[in-house]
mmCIF file of C-alpha atoms in Angstrom:
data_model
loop_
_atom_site.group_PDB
_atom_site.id
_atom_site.type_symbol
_atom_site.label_atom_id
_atom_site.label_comp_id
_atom_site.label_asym_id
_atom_site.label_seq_id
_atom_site.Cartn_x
_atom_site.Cartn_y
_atom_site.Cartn_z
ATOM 1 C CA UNK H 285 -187.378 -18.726 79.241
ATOM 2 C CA UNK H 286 -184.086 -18.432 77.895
ATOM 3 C CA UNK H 287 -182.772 -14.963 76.835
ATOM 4 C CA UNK H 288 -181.289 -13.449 74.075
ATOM 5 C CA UNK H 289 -177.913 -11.317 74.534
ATOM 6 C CA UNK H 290 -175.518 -10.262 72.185
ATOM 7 C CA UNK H 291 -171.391 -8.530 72.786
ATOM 8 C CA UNK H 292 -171.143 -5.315 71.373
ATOM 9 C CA UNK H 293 -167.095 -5.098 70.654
ATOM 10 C CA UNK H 294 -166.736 -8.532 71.627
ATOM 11 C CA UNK H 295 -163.014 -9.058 70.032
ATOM 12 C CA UNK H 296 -161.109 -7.291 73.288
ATOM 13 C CA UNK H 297 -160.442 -9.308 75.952
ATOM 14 C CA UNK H 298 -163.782 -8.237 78.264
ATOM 15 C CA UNK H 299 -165.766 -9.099 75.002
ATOM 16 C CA UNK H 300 -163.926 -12.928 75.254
ATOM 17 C CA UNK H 301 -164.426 -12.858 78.929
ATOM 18 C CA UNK H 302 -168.056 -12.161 78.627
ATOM 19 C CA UNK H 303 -168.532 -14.656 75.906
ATOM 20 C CA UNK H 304 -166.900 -17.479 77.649
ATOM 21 C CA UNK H 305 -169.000 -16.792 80.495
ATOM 22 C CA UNK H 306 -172.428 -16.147 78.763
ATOM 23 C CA UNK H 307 -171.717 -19.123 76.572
ATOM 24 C CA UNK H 308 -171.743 -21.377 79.763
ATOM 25 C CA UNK H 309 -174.583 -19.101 81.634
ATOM 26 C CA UNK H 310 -177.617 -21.724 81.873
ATOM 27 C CA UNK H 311 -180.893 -18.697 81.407
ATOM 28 C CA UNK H 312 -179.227 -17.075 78.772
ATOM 29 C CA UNK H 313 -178.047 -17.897 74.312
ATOM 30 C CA UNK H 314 -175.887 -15.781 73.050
ATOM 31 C CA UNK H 315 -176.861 -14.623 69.486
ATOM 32 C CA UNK H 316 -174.494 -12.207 68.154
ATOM 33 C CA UNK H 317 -170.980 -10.860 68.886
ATOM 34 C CA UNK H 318 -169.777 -7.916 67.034
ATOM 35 C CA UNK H 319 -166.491 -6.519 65.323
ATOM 36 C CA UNK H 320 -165.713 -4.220 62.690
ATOM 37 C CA UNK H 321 -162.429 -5.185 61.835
ATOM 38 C CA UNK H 322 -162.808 -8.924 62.716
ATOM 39 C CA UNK H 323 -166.132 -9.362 61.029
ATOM 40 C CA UNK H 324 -166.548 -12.343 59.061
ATOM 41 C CA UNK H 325 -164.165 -14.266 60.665
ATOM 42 C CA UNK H 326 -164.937 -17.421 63.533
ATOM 43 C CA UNK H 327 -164.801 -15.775 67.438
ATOM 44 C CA UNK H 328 -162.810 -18.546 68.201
ATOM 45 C CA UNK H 329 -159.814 -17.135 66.049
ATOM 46 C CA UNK H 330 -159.481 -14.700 67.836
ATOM 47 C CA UNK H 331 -160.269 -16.324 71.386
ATOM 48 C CA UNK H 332 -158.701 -19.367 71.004
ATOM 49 C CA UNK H 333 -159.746 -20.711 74.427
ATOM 50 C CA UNK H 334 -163.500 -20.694 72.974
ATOM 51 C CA UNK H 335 -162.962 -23.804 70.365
ATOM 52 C CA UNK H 336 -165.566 -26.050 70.356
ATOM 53 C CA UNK H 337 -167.559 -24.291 72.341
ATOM 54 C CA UNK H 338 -169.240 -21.792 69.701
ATOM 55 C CA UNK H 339 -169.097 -21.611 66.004
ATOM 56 C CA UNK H 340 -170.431 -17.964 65.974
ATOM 57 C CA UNK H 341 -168.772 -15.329 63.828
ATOM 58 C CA UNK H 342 -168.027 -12.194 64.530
ATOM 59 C CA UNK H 343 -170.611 -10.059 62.533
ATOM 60 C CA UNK H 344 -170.069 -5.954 62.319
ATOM 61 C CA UNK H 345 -172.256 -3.855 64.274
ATOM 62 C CA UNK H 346 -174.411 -2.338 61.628
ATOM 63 C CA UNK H 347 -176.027 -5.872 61.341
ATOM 64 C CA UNK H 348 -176.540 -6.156 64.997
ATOM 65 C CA UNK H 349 -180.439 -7.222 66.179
ATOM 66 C CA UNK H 350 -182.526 -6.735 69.006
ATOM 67 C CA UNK H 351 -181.968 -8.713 72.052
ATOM 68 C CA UNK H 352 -182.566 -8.917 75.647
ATOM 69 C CA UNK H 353 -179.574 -7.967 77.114
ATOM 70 C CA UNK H 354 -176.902 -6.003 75.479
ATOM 71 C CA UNK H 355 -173.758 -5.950 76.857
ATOM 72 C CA UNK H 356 -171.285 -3.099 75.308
ATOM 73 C CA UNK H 357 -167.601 -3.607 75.486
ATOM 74 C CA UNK H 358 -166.676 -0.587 73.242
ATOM 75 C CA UNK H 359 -163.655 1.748 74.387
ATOM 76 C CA UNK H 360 -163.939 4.255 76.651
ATOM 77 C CA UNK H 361 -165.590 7.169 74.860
ATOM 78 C CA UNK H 362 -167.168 5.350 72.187
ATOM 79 C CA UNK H 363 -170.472 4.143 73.686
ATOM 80 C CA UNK H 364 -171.789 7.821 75.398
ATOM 81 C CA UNK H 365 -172.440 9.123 71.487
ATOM 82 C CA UNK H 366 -174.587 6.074 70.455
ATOM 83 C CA UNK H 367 -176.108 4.970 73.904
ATOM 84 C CA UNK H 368 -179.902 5.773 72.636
ATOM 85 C CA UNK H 369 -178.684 3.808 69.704
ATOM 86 C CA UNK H 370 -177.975 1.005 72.220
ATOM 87 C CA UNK H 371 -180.989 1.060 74.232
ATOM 88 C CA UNK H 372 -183.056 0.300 71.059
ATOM 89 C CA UNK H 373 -181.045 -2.828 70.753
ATOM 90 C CA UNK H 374 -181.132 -3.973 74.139
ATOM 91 C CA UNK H 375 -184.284 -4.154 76.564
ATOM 92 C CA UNK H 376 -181.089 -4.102 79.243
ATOM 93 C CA UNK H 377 -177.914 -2.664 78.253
ATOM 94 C CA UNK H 378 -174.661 -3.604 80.113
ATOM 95 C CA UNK H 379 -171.852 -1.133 79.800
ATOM 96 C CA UNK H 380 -168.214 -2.330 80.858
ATOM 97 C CA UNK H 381 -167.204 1.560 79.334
ATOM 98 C CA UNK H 382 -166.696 4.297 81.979
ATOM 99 C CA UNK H 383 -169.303 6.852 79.901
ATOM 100 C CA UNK H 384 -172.127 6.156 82.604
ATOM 101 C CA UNK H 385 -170.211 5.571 85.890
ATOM 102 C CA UNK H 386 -169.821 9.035 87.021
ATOM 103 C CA UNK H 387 -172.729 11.142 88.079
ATOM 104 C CA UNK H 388 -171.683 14.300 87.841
ATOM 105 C CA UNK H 389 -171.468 15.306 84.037
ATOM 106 C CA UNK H 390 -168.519 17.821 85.210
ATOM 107 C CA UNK H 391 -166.139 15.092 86.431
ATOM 108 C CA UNK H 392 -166.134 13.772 82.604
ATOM 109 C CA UNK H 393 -164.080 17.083 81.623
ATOM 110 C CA UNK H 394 -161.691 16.759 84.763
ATOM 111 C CA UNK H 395 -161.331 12.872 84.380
ATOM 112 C CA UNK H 396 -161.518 11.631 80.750
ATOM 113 C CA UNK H 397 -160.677 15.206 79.248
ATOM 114 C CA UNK H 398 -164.015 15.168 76.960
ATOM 115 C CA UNK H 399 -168.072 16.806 77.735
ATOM 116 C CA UNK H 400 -170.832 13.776 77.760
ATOM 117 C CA UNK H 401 -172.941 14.210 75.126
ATOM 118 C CA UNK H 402 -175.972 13.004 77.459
ATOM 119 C CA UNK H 403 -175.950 14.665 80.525
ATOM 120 C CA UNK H 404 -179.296 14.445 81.294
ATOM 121 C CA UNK H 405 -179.521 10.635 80.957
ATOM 122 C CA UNK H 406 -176.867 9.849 84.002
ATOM 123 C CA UNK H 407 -179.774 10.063 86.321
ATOM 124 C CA UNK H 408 -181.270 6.430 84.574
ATOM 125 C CA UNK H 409 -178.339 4.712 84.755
ATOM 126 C CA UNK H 410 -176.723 2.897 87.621
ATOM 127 C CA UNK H 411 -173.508 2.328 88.682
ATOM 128 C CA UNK H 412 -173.431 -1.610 88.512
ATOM 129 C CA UNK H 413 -171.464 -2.798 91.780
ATOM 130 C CA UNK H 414 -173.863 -5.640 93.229
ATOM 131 C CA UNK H 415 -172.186 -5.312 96.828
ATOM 132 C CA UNK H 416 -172.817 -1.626 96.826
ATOM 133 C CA UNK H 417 -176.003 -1.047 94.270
ATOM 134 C CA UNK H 418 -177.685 -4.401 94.535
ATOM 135 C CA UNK H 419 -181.504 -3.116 94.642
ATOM 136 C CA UNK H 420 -180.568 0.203 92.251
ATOM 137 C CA UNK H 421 -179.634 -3.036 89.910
ATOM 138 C CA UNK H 422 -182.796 -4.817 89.843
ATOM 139 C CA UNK H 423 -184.439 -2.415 88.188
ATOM 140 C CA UNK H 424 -182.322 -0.192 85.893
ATOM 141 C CA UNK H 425 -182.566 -0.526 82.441
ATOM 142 C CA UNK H 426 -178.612 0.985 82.061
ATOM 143 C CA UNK H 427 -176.087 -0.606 84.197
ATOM 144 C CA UNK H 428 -172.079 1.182 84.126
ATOM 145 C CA UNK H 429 -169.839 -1.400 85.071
ATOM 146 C CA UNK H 430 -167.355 -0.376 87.553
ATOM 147 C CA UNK H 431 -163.574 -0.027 86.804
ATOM 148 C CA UNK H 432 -161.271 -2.554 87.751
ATOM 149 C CA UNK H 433 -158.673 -1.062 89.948
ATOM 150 C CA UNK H 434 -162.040 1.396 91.321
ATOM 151 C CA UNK H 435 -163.521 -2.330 92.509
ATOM 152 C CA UNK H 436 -161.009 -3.748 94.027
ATOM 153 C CA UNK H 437 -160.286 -0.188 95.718
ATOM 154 C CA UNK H 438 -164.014 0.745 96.630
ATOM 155 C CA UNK H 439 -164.807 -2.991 97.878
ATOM 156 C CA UNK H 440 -161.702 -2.823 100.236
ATOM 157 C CA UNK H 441 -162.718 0.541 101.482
ATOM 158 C CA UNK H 442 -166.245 0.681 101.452
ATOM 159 C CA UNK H 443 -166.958 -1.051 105.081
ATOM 160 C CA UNK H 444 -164.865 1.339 106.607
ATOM 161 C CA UNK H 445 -166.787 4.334 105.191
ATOM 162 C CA UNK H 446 -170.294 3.014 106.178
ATOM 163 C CA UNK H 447 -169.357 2.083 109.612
ATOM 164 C CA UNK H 448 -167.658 5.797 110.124
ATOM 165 C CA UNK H 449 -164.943 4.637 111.563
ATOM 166 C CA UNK H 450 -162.162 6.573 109.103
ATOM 167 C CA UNK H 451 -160.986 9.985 110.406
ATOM 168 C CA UNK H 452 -161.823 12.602 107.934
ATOM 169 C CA UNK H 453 -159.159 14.758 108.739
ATOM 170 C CA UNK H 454 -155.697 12.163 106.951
ATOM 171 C CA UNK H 455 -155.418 10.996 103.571
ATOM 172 C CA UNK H 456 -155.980 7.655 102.551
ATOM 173 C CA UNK H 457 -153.325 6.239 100.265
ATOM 174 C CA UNK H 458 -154.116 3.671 97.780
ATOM 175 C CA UNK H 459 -151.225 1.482 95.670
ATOM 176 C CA UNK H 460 -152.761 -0.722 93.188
ATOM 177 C CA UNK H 461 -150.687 -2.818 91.354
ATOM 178 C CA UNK H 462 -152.688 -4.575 88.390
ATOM 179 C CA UNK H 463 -151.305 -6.541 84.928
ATOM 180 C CA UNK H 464 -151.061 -5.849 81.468
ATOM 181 C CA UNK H 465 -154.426 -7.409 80.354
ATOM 182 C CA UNK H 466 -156.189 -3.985 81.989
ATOM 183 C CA UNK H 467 -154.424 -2.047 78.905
ATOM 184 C CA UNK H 468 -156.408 -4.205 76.540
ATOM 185 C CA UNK H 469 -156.098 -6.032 73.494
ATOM 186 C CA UNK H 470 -154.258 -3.307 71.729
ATOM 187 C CA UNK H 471 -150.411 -3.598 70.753
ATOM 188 C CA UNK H 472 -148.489 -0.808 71.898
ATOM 189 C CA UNK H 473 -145.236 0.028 72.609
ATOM 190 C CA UNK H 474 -145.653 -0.634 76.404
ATOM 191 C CA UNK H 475 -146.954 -4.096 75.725
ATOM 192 C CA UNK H 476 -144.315 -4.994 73.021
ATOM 193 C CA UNK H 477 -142.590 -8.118 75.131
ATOM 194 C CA UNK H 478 -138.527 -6.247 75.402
ATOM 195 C CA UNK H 479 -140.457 -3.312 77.087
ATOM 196 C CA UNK H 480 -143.216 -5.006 79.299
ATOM 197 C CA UNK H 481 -141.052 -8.533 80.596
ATOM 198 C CA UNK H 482 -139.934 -8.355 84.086
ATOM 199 C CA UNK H 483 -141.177 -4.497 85.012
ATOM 200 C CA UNK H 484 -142.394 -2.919 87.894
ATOM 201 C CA UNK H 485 -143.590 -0.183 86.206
ATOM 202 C CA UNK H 486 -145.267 3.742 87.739
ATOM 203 C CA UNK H 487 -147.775 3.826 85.545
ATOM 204 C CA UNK H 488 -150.336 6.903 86.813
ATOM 205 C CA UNK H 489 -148.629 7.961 90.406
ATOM 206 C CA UNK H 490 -151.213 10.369 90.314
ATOM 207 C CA UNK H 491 -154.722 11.396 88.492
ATOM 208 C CA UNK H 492 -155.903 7.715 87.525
ATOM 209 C CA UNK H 493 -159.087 8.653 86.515
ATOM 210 C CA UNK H 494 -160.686 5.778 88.270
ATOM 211 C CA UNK H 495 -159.933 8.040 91.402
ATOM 212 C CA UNK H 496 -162.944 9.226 90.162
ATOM 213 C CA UNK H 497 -164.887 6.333 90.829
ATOM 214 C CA UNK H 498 -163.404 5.880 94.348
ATOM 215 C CA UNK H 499 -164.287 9.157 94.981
ATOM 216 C CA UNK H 500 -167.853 8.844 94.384
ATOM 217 C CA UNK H 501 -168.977 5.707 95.792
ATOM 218 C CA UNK H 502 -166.924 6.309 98.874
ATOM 219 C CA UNK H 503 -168.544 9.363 99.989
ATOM 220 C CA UNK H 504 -169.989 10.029 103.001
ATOM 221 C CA UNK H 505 -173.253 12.383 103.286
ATOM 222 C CA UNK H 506 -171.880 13.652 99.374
ATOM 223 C CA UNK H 507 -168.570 14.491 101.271
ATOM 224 C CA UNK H 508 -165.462 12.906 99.171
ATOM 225 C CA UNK H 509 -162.975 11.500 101.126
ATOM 226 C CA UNK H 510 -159.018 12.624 101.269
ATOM 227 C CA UNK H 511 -157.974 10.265 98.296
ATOM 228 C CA UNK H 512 -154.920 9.537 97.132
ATOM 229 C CA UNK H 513 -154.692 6.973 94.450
ATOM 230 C CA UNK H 514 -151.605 5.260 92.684
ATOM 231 C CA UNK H 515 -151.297 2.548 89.987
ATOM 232 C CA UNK H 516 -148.355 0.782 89.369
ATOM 233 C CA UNK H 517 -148.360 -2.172 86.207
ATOM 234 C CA UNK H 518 -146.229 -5.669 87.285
ATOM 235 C CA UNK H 519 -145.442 -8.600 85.407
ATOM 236 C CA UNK H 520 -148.484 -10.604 85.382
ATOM 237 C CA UNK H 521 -151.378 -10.790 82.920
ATOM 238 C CA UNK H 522 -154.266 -10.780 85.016
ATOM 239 C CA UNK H 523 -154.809 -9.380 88.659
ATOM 240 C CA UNK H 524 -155.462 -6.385 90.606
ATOM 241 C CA UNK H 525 -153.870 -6.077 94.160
ATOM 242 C CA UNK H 526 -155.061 -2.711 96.202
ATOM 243 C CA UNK H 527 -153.144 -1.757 99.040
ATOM 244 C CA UNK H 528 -154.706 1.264 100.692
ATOM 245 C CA UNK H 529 -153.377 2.894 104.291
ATOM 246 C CA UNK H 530 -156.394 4.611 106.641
ATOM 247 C CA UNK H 531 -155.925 6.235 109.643
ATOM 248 C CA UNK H 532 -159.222 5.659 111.924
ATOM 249 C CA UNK H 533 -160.728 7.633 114.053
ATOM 250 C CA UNK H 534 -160.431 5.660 117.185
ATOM 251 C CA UNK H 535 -158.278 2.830 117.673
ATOM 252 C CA UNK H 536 -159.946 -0.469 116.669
ATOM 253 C CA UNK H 537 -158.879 -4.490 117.562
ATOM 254 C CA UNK H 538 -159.456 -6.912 114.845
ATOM 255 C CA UNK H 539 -162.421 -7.971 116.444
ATOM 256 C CA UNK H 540 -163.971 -4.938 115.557
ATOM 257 C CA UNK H 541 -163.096 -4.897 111.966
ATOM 258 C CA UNK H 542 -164.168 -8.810 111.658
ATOM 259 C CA UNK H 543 -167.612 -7.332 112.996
ATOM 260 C CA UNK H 544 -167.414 -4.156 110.222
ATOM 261 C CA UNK H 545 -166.569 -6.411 107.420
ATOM 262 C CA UNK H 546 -168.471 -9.499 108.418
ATOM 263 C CA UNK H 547 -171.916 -6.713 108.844
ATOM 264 C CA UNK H 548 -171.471 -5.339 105.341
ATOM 265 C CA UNK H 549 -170.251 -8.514 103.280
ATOM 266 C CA UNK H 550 -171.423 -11.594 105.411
ATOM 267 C CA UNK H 551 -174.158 -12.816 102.507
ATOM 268 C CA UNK H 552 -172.038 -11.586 99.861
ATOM 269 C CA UNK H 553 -171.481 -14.587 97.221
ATOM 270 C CA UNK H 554 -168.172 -12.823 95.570
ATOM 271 C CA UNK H 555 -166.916 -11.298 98.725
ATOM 272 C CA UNK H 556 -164.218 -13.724 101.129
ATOM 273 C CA UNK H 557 -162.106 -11.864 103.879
ATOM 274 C CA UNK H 558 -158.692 -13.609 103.898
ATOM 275 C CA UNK H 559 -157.169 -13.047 107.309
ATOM 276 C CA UNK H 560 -155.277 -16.312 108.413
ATOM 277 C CA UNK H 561 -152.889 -16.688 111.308
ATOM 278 C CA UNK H 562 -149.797 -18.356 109.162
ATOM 279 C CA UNK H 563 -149.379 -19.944 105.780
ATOM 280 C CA UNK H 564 -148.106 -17.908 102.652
ATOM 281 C CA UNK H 565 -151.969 -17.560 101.744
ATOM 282 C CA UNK H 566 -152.741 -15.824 104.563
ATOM 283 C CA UNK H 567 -153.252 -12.440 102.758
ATOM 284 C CA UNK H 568 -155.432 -11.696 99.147
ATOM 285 C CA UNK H 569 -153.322 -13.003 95.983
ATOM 286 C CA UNK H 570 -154.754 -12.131 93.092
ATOM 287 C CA UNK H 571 -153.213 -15.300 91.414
ATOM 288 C CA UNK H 572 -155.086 -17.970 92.950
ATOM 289 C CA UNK H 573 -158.074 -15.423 91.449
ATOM 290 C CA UNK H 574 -157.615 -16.059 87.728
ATOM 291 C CA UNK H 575 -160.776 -16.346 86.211
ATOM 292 C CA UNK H 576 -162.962 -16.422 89.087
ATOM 293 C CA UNK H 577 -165.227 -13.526 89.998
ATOM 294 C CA UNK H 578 -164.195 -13.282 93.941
ATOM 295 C CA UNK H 579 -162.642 -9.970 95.505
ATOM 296 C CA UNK H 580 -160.417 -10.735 98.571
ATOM 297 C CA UNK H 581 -160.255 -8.651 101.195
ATOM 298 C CA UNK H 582 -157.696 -8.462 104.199
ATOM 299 C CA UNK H 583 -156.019 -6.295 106.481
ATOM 300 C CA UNK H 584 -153.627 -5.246 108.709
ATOM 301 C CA UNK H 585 -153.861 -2.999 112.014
ATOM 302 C CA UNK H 586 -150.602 -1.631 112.695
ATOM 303 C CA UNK H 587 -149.577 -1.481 116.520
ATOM 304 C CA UNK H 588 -151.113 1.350 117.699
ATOM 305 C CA UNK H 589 -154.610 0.280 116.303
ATOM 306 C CA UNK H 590 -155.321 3.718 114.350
ATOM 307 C CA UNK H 591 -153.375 2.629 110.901
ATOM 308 C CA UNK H 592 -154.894 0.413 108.908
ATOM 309 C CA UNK H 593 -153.418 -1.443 105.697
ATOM 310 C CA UNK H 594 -156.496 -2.858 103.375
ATOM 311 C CA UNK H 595 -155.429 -5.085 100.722
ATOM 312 C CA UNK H 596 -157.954 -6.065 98.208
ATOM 313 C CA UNK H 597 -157.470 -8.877 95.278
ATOM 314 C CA UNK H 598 -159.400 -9.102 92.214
ATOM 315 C CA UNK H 599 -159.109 -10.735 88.558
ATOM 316 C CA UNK H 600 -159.102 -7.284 87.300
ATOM 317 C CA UNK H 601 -161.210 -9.132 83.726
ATOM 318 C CA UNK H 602 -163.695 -10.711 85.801
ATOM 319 C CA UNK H 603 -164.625 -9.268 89.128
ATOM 320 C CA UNK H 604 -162.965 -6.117 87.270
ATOM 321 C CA UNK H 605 -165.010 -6.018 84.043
ATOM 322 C CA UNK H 606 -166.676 -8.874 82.642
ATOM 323 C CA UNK H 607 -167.749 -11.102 85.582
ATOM 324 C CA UNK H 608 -169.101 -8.094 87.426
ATOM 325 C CA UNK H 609 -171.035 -7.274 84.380
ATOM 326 C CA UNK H 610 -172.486 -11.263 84.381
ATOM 327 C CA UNK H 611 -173.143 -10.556 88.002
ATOM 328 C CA UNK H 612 -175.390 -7.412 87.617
ATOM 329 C CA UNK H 613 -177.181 -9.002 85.077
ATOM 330 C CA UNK H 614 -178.016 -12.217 86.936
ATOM 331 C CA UNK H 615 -179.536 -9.898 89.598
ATOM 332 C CA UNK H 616 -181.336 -7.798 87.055
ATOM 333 C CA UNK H 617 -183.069 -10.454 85.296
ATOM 334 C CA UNK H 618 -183.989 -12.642 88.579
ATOM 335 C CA UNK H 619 -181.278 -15.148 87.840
ATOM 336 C CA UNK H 620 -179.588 -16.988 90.767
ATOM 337 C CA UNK H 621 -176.670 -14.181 91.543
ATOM 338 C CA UNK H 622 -173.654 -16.848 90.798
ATOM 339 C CA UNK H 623 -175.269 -18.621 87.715
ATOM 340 C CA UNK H 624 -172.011 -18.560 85.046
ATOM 341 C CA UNK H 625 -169.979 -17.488 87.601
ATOM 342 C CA UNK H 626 -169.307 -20.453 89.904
ATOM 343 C CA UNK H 627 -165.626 -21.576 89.014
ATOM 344 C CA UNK H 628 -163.426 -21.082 91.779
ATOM 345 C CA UNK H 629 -159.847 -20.682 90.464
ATOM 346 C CA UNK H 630 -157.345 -22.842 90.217
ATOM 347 C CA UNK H 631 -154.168 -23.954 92.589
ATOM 348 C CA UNK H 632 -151.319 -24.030 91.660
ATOM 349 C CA UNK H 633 -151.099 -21.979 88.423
#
């Protein structure tokens, strides 16, 4: 039976990223797509890649039905105050917001600089990274997607963690470098083309609040590890590349960390470790990942075996935000895990 699912903010670019890919998803029709100041007007004027493919109007949210799945793409902040609102429009909600990734009510003050309105309903949501939360998924009726520089971080990192191999005593340092689509749709003064052409820009050297995220899902026996975090914007529209530095306990051959991250991500349909011998491909590029829901991950042991440089590629709008999302709804409703998410890039672009 073919489901119902409507966008809730669906004029950002998430919203068009989940509508391109829901409106080629085979179990699922999308109904509605929502925006108050677009309302009225054809999606595909503002997502001009979607001509042809859907005559749907935006509608604003007030006018918004019941459906299956709901999948929110409202700003940060702006979905916490209405989420009981949202779970009477959606038998499954989908949030691409950070207002349910973090478990501990406190870290909302430290992180986002405002209290959550609904502490106590945290506990019923789950944090919706398949590779990490795959059976929480299945049955949760509120799935928190994952930030995008927090995936591409976490996914590189997370292997590591599990197999106890980091030493818990240095710091890991993580550079992610990501593109101006992460700052959304909005026009700003950092987007305006004079300011943004060309840059390699600090952005948050310190205090990105996805270190929040990292934080979290990389803990071991609810101890945080030594994190710290960097983001740095580059000229590219879409892309997240993480580079992150860990000192291990013991020193380790590659042979070992092929066995670490072949044990964790082996079956994993999004997952590919990209380790080659020669070739300028022989690392993650988060180029060849435009529009494709695939994190890279590769590494580096430096010669005395105990540093080791993760890098970790993602299309910081798919794997990052909307193709996640598509993800932990396919395994939430049954659906073959890849179903809408099967194009594999595109080379050269």
């Amino acid at each position: 039976m073919t489901l119902s699912v409507a966008i809730l903010g669906g004029s950002g670019y998430a919203g068009g990223e989940l509508l391109r890919l829901l409106l080629g998803h085979p179990e699922v029709e999308v109904t509605q797509v929502t925006s108050r100041s677009r309302a009225g007007k054809f999606v595909h004027t503002v997502h001009p890649n979607l001509r042809k493919r859907t005559q749907l109007k935006f509608i604003p949210p007030e006018k918004l039905e019941r459906v299956d799945v709901l999948f929110s793409a409202l700003p940060h902040g702006a979905t916490a105050p209405q989420v009981k609102d949202l779970l009477e429009h959606g038998s499954i909600v989908v949030d691409l917001s950070a207002d349910f990734r973090l478990r501990d009510p406190a870290a909302y003050e430290r992180w986002y600089g405002w209290s959550h309105p609904f502490p106590e309903m945290i506990p019923d949501t789950v944090y919706g990274m398949p590779e990490l939360h795959r059976e929480e998924i299945r049955t949760a009726r509120y799935i928190a997607g994952p930030g995008c520089t927090a995936t591409a971080a976490i996914l590189g990192l997370a292997p590591l963690f599990r197999a106890g191999v980091v030493d818990p005593s240095m710091p890991v340092v993580i550079e992610a470098k990501t593109g101006s689509s992460g700052a959304g749709a909005e026009v700003t003064l950092s987007s305006h083309h004079p300011e943004r052409a060309g840059i390699i820009r600090s952005f948050k050297p310190t205090g990105h609040r996805h270190s929040a995220e990292i934080l979290q899902e990389l803990a071991v026996d609810g101890v945080a590890p030594n994190v710290h975090f960097t983001v740095t914007s580059v000229e590219a529209v879409r892309g997240i590349l993480a580079t992150s530095h860990v000192f291990l306990k013991e020193p380790l051959a590659d042979k070992d960390l092929w066995k670490i991250y072949r044990g964790m991500y082996g079956d994993e349909p999004f997952i590919r470790l990209v380790k080659e011998a020669s070739g300028i491909h022989r690392y993650p590029e988060p180029k060849i990942l435009s529009g494709t829901n695939y994190c890279d991950i590769g590494w580096e042991l430096d010669a005395d075996g105990k540093r080791l440089v993760v890098m970790a590629a993602i299309d910081n709008l798919m794997k990052g935000a909307a193709g996640q999302a598509v993800q932990a709804m396919n395994i939430r409703c049954g659906f073959d895990e890849t179903a809408g998410l099967e194009f594999p890039g595109l080379h050269p672009i």
